[in-house]
Amino acid sequence: MGGKNNVDFNNEIIEYSPILKEQLEEIKTKCTKRAKDVLSFYIDLYKTLKNAHRYLKSDKYFVLVTGNRTVKNVFLRTDLIISELSATLGFKTEKILYRNIINKRMPAKNSPTNEKGVLCDTILKENIIFLRKL
């Protein structure tokens, strides 16, 4: 997760995505700092969606390739969050394709807690999200 974590949990995008809101609340109960990191990432992603909408002509497509990841044992559905956020801007999600990441360099599981034997899946599939500007 990137971006600045000096974000406010009253940010408008939380209301635009019920899935994001629920997942942030769950992460926040475990670690407020990580919840802010996650929110910062989605704020930046929302800005990207806004810019794409601004420059695209009507009926044209914006295609994103993402992956769903786990933070503090909460599986973040980035594909569905993008669909919800983009709808508020005037996009329609035409299709989401899911594809296994072949020749993945990173291990399929890691230990995000640094506790021996506690493993969590890393990103195993990529999501190809087709958005059409209305």
PDB file of C-alpha atoms in Angstrom:
ATOM      1  CA  MET A   1       0.000   0.000   0.000  1.00  0.00           C
ATOM      2  CA  GLY A   2       1.325   3.401  -0.851  1.00  0.00           C
ATOM      3  CA  GLY A   3       0.564   7.048  -0.443  1.00  0.00           C
ATOM      4  CA  LYS A   4       0.421   9.210   2.650  1.00  0.00           C
ATOM      5  CA  ASN A   5      -1.368   7.920   5.689  1.00  0.00           C
ATOM      6  CA  ASN A   6      -2.336  11.300   7.122  1.00  0.00           C
ATOM      7  CA  VAL A   7      -5.860  10.697   5.816  1.00  0.00           C
ATOM      8  CA  ASP A   8      -9.172  11.234   7.547  1.00  0.00           C
ATOM      9  CA  PHE A   9     -11.627   8.385   8.009  1.00  0.00           C
ATOM     10  CA  ASN A  10     -14.395  10.852   7.097  1.00  0.00           C
ATOM     11  CA  ASN A  11     -13.228  10.891   3.470  1.00  0.00           C
ATOM     12  CA  GLU A  12     -16.111  10.843   0.989  1.00  0.00           C
ATOM     13  CA  ILE A  13     -14.938   7.762  -0.906  1.00  0.00           C
ATOM     14  CA  ILE A  14     -15.721   5.559   2.093  1.00  0.00           C
ATOM     15  CA  GLU A  15     -19.403   6.328   1.533  1.00  0.00           C
ATOM     16  CA  TYR A  16     -19.097   5.591  -2.201  1.00  0.00           C
ATOM     17  CA  SER A  17     -18.067   1.986  -1.572  1.00  0.00           C
ATOM     18  CA  PRO A  18     -19.875  -0.101   1.059  1.00  0.00           C
ATOM     19  CA  ILE A  19     -17.314  -2.884   0.549  1.00  0.00           C
ATOM     20  CA  LEU A  20     -14.398  -0.521   1.238  1.00  0.00           C
ATOM     21  CA  LYS A  21     -16.189   0.880   4.290  1.00  0.00           C
ATOM     22  CA  GLU A  22     -16.736  -2.581   5.776  1.00  0.00           C
ATOM     23  CA  GLN A  23     -13.190  -3.742   5.081  1.00  0.00           C
ATOM     24  CA  LEU A  24     -11.633  -0.550   6.482  1.00  0.00           C
ATOM     25  CA  GLU A  25     -13.639  -0.899   9.694  1.00  0.00           C
ATOM     26  CA  GLU A  26     -12.377  -4.443  10.119  1.00  0.00           C
ATOM     27  CA  ILE A  27      -8.743  -3.430   9.519  1.00  0.00           C
ATOM     28  CA  LYS A  28      -9.116  -0.411  11.816  1.00  0.00           C
ATOM     29  CA  THR A  29     -10.058  -2.685  14.741  1.00  0.00           C
ATOM     30  CA  LYS A  30      -6.674  -4.393  14.293  1.00  0.00           C
ATOM     31  CA  CYS A  31      -4.410  -1.476  13.335  1.00  0.00           C
ATOM     32  CA  THR A  32      -5.423   2.131  12.650  1.00  0.00           C
ATOM     33  CA  LYS A  33      -2.139   2.881  10.868  1.00  0.00           C
ATOM     34  CA  ARG A  34      -2.641   0.084   8.318  1.00  0.00           C
ATOM     35  CA  ALA A  35      -6.265   1.163   7.815  1.00  0.00           C
ATOM     36  CA  LYS A  36      -4.986   4.648   6.968  1.00  0.00           C
ATOM     37  CA  ASP A  37      -2.461   3.158   4.533  1.00  0.00           C
ATOM     38  CA  VAL A  38      -5.254   1.235   2.810  1.00  0.00           C
ATOM     39  CA  LEU A  39      -7.532   4.283   2.671  1.00  0.00           C
ATOM     40  CA  SER A  40      -4.700   6.397   1.255  1.00  0.00           C
ATOM     41  CA  PHE A  41      -4.196   3.835  -1.522  1.00  0.00           C
ATOM     42  CA  TYR A  42      -7.885   3.913  -2.473  1.00  0.00           C
ATOM     43  CA  ILE A  43      -7.988   7.733  -2.357  1.00  0.00           C
ATOM     44  CA  ASP A  44      -5.120   7.797  -4.871  1.00  0.00           C
ATOM     45  CA  LEU A  45      -6.865   5.154  -6.970  1.00  0.00           C
ATOM     46  CA  TYR A  46     -10.070   7.228  -6.935  1.00  0.00           C
ATOM     47  CA  LYS A  47      -8.098  10.246  -8.203  1.00  0.00           C
ATOM     48  CA  THR A  48      -6.829   8.065 -11.056  1.00  0.00           C
ATOM     49  CA  LEU A  49     -10.393   7.037 -11.913  1.00  0.00           C
ATOM     50  CA  LYS A  50     -11.465  10.707 -11.873  1.00  0.00           C
ATOM     51  CA  ASN A  51      -8.657  11.677 -14.247  1.00  0.00           C
ATOM     52  CA  ALA A  52      -9.455   8.810 -16.597  1.00  0.00           C
ATOM     53  CA  HIS A  53     -13.096   9.867 -16.665  1.00  0.00           C
ATOM     54  CA  ARG A  54     -12.117  13.451 -17.391  1.00  0.00           C
ATOM     55  CA  TYR A  55     -10.005  12.559 -20.438  1.00  0.00           C
ATOM     56  CA  LEU A  56     -11.985   9.677 -21.915  1.00  0.00           C
ATOM     57  CA  LYS A  57     -14.660  10.316 -24.499  1.00  0.00           C
ATOM     58  CA  SER A  58     -18.139   8.909 -23.949  1.00  0.00           C
ATOM     59  CA  ASP A  59     -18.542   5.212 -24.731  1.00  0.00           C
ATOM     60  CA  LYS A  60     -14.766   4.622 -24.528  1.00  0.00           C
ATOM     61  CA  TYR A  61     -13.096   2.095 -22.232  1.00  0.00           C
ATOM     62  CA  PHE A  62     -10.693   2.317 -19.330  1.00  0.00           C
ATOM     63  CA  VAL A  63      -9.115  -1.052 -18.511  1.00  0.00           C
ATOM     64  CA  LEU A  64      -7.285  -1.711 -15.243  1.00  0.00           C
ATOM     65  CA  VAL A  65      -5.318  -4.744 -14.160  1.00  0.00           C
ATOM     66  CA  THR A  66      -5.253  -5.169 -10.394  1.00  0.00           C
ATOM     67  CA  GLY A  67      -4.950  -7.830  -7.746  1.00  0.00           C
ATOM     68  CA  ASN A  68      -6.903  -8.435  -4.562  1.00  0.00           C
ATOM     69  CA  ARG A  69      -4.671  -8.592  -1.516  1.00  0.00           C
ATOM     70  CA  THR A  70      -4.874  -9.288   2.187  1.00  0.00           C
ATOM     71  CA  VAL A  71      -4.114  -6.696   4.874  1.00  0.00           C
ATOM     72  CA  LYS A  72      -4.322  -7.661   8.542  1.00  0.00           C
ATOM     73  CA  ASN A  73      -6.107 -10.879   7.522  1.00  0.00           C
ATOM     74  CA  VAL A  74      -8.783  -8.891   5.671  1.00  0.00           C
ATOM     75  CA  PHE A  75      -9.119  -9.827   1.999  1.00  0.00           C
ATOM     76  CA  LEU A  76      -9.458  -6.547   0.059  1.00  0.00           C
ATOM     77  CA  ARG A  77     -11.730  -6.864  -2.982  1.00  0.00           C
ATOM     78  CA  THR A  78     -10.079  -4.168  -5.075  1.00  0.00           C
ATOM     79  CA  ASP A  79     -11.966  -5.330  -8.175  1.00  0.00           C
ATOM     80  CA  LEU A  80     -15.368  -4.721  -6.570  1.00  0.00           C
ATOM     81  CA  ILE A  81     -14.253  -1.522  -4.833  1.00  0.00           C
ATOM     82  CA  ILE A  82     -13.131  -0.105  -8.204  1.00  0.00           C
ATOM     83  CA  SER A  83     -16.504  -1.047  -9.655  1.00  0.00           C
ATOM     84  CA  GLU A  84     -18.344   0.798  -6.855  1.00  0.00           C
ATOM     85  CA  LEU A  85     -16.082   3.873  -6.930  1.00  0.00           C
ATOM     86  CA  SER A  86     -16.129   4.189 -10.711  1.00  0.00           C
ATOM     87  CA  ALA A  87     -19.935   4.026 -10.813  1.00  0.00           C
ATOM     88  CA  THR A  88     -20.094   7.263  -8.795  1.00  0.00           C
ATOM     89  CA  LEU A  89     -18.051   8.985 -11.511  1.00  0.00           C
ATOM     90  CA  GLY A  90     -20.098   7.853 -14.501  1.00  0.00           C
ATOM     91  CA  PHE A  91     -18.460   4.579 -15.481  1.00  0.00           C
ATOM     92  CA  LYS A  92     -20.208   1.282 -16.047  1.00  0.00           C
ATOM     93  CA  THR A  93     -18.361  -1.923 -15.203  1.00  0.00           C
ATOM     94  CA  GLU A  94     -18.789  -3.960 -18.366  1.00  0.00           C
ATOM     95  CA  LYS A  95     -16.813  -6.998 -17.269  1.00  0.00           C
ATOM     96  CA  ILE A  96     -14.265  -8.277 -14.777  1.00  0.00           C
ATOM     97  CA  LEU A  97     -12.021 -11.133 -15.879  1.00  0.00           C
ATOM     98  CA  TYR A  98      -9.988 -13.172 -13.419  1.00  0.00           C
ATOM     99  CA  ARG A  99      -6.733 -14.808 -14.437  1.00  0.00           C
ATOM    100  CA  ASN A 100      -4.119 -16.818 -12.565  1.00  0.00           C
ATOM    101  CA  ILE A 101      -0.765 -15.087 -12.396  1.00  0.00           C
ATOM    102  CA  ILE A 102       1.574 -17.455 -14.184  1.00  0.00           C
ATOM    103  CA  ASN A 103       5.315 -17.507 -13.521  1.00  0.00           C
ATOM    104  CA  LYS A 104       4.769 -15.612 -10.293  1.00  0.00           C
ATOM    105  CA  ARG A 105       8.081 -14.616  -8.690  1.00  0.00           C
ATOM    106  CA  MET A 106       6.661 -14.040  -5.224  1.00  0.00           C
ATOM    107  CA  PRO A 107       5.732 -16.988  -2.981  1.00  0.00           C
ATOM    108  CA  ALA A 108       2.055 -18.020  -2.911  1.00  0.00           C
ATOM    109  CA  LYS A 109       2.033 -17.555   0.875  1.00  0.00           C
ATOM    110  CA  ASN A 110       3.955 -15.287   3.219  1.00  0.00           C
ATOM    111  CA  SER A 111       3.967 -14.359   6.897  1.00  0.00           C
ATOM    112  CA  PRO A 112       2.688 -10.781   7.143  1.00  0.00           C
ATOM    113  CA  THR A 113       2.632 -10.933  10.949  1.00  0.00           C
ATOM    114  CA  ASN A 114       6.216 -12.240  11.203  1.00  0.00           C
ATOM    115  CA  GLU A 115       4.856 -14.947  13.523  1.00  0.00           C
ATOM    116  CA  LYS A 116       6.294 -18.392  12.883  1.00  0.00           C
ATOM    117  CA  GLY A 117       3.819 -20.650  11.092  1.00  0.00           C
ATOM    118  CA  VAL A 118       1.212 -17.920  10.497  1.00  0.00           C
ATOM    119  CA  LEU A 119       0.831 -17.750   6.728  1.00  0.00           C
ATOM    120  CA  CYS A 120      -1.406 -15.760   4.428  1.00  0.00           C
ATOM    121  CA  ASP A 121      -2.037 -15.942   0.677  1.00  0.00           C
ATOM    122  CA  THR A 122      -0.358 -13.350  -1.516  1.00  0.00           C
ATOM    123  CA  ILE A 123      -1.947 -12.090  -4.740  1.00  0.00           C
ATOM    124  CA  LEU A 124      -2.597 -15.220  -6.805  1.00  0.00           C
ATOM    125  CA  LYS A 125      -4.925 -13.850  -9.493  1.00  0.00           C
ATOM    126  CA  GLU A 126      -5.088 -10.653 -11.468  1.00  0.00           C
ATOM    127  CA  ASN A 127      -8.343  -8.879 -12.156  1.00  0.00           C
ATOM    128  CA  ILE A 128      -8.893  -7.229 -15.518  1.00  0.00           C
ATOM    129  CA  ILE A 129     -11.589  -4.591 -15.060  1.00  0.00           C
ATOM    130  CA  PHE A 130     -13.332  -3.110 -18.101  1.00  0.00           C
ATOM    131  CA  LEU A 131     -14.960   0.257 -17.375  1.00  0.00           C
ATOM    132  CA  ARG A 132     -16.960   2.157 -19.991  1.00  0.00           C
ATOM    133  CA  LYS A 133     -17.566   5.877 -19.700  1.00  0.00           C
ATOM    134  CA  LEU A 134     -21.273   6.609 -19.972  1.00  0.00           C
TER     135      LEU A 134
END
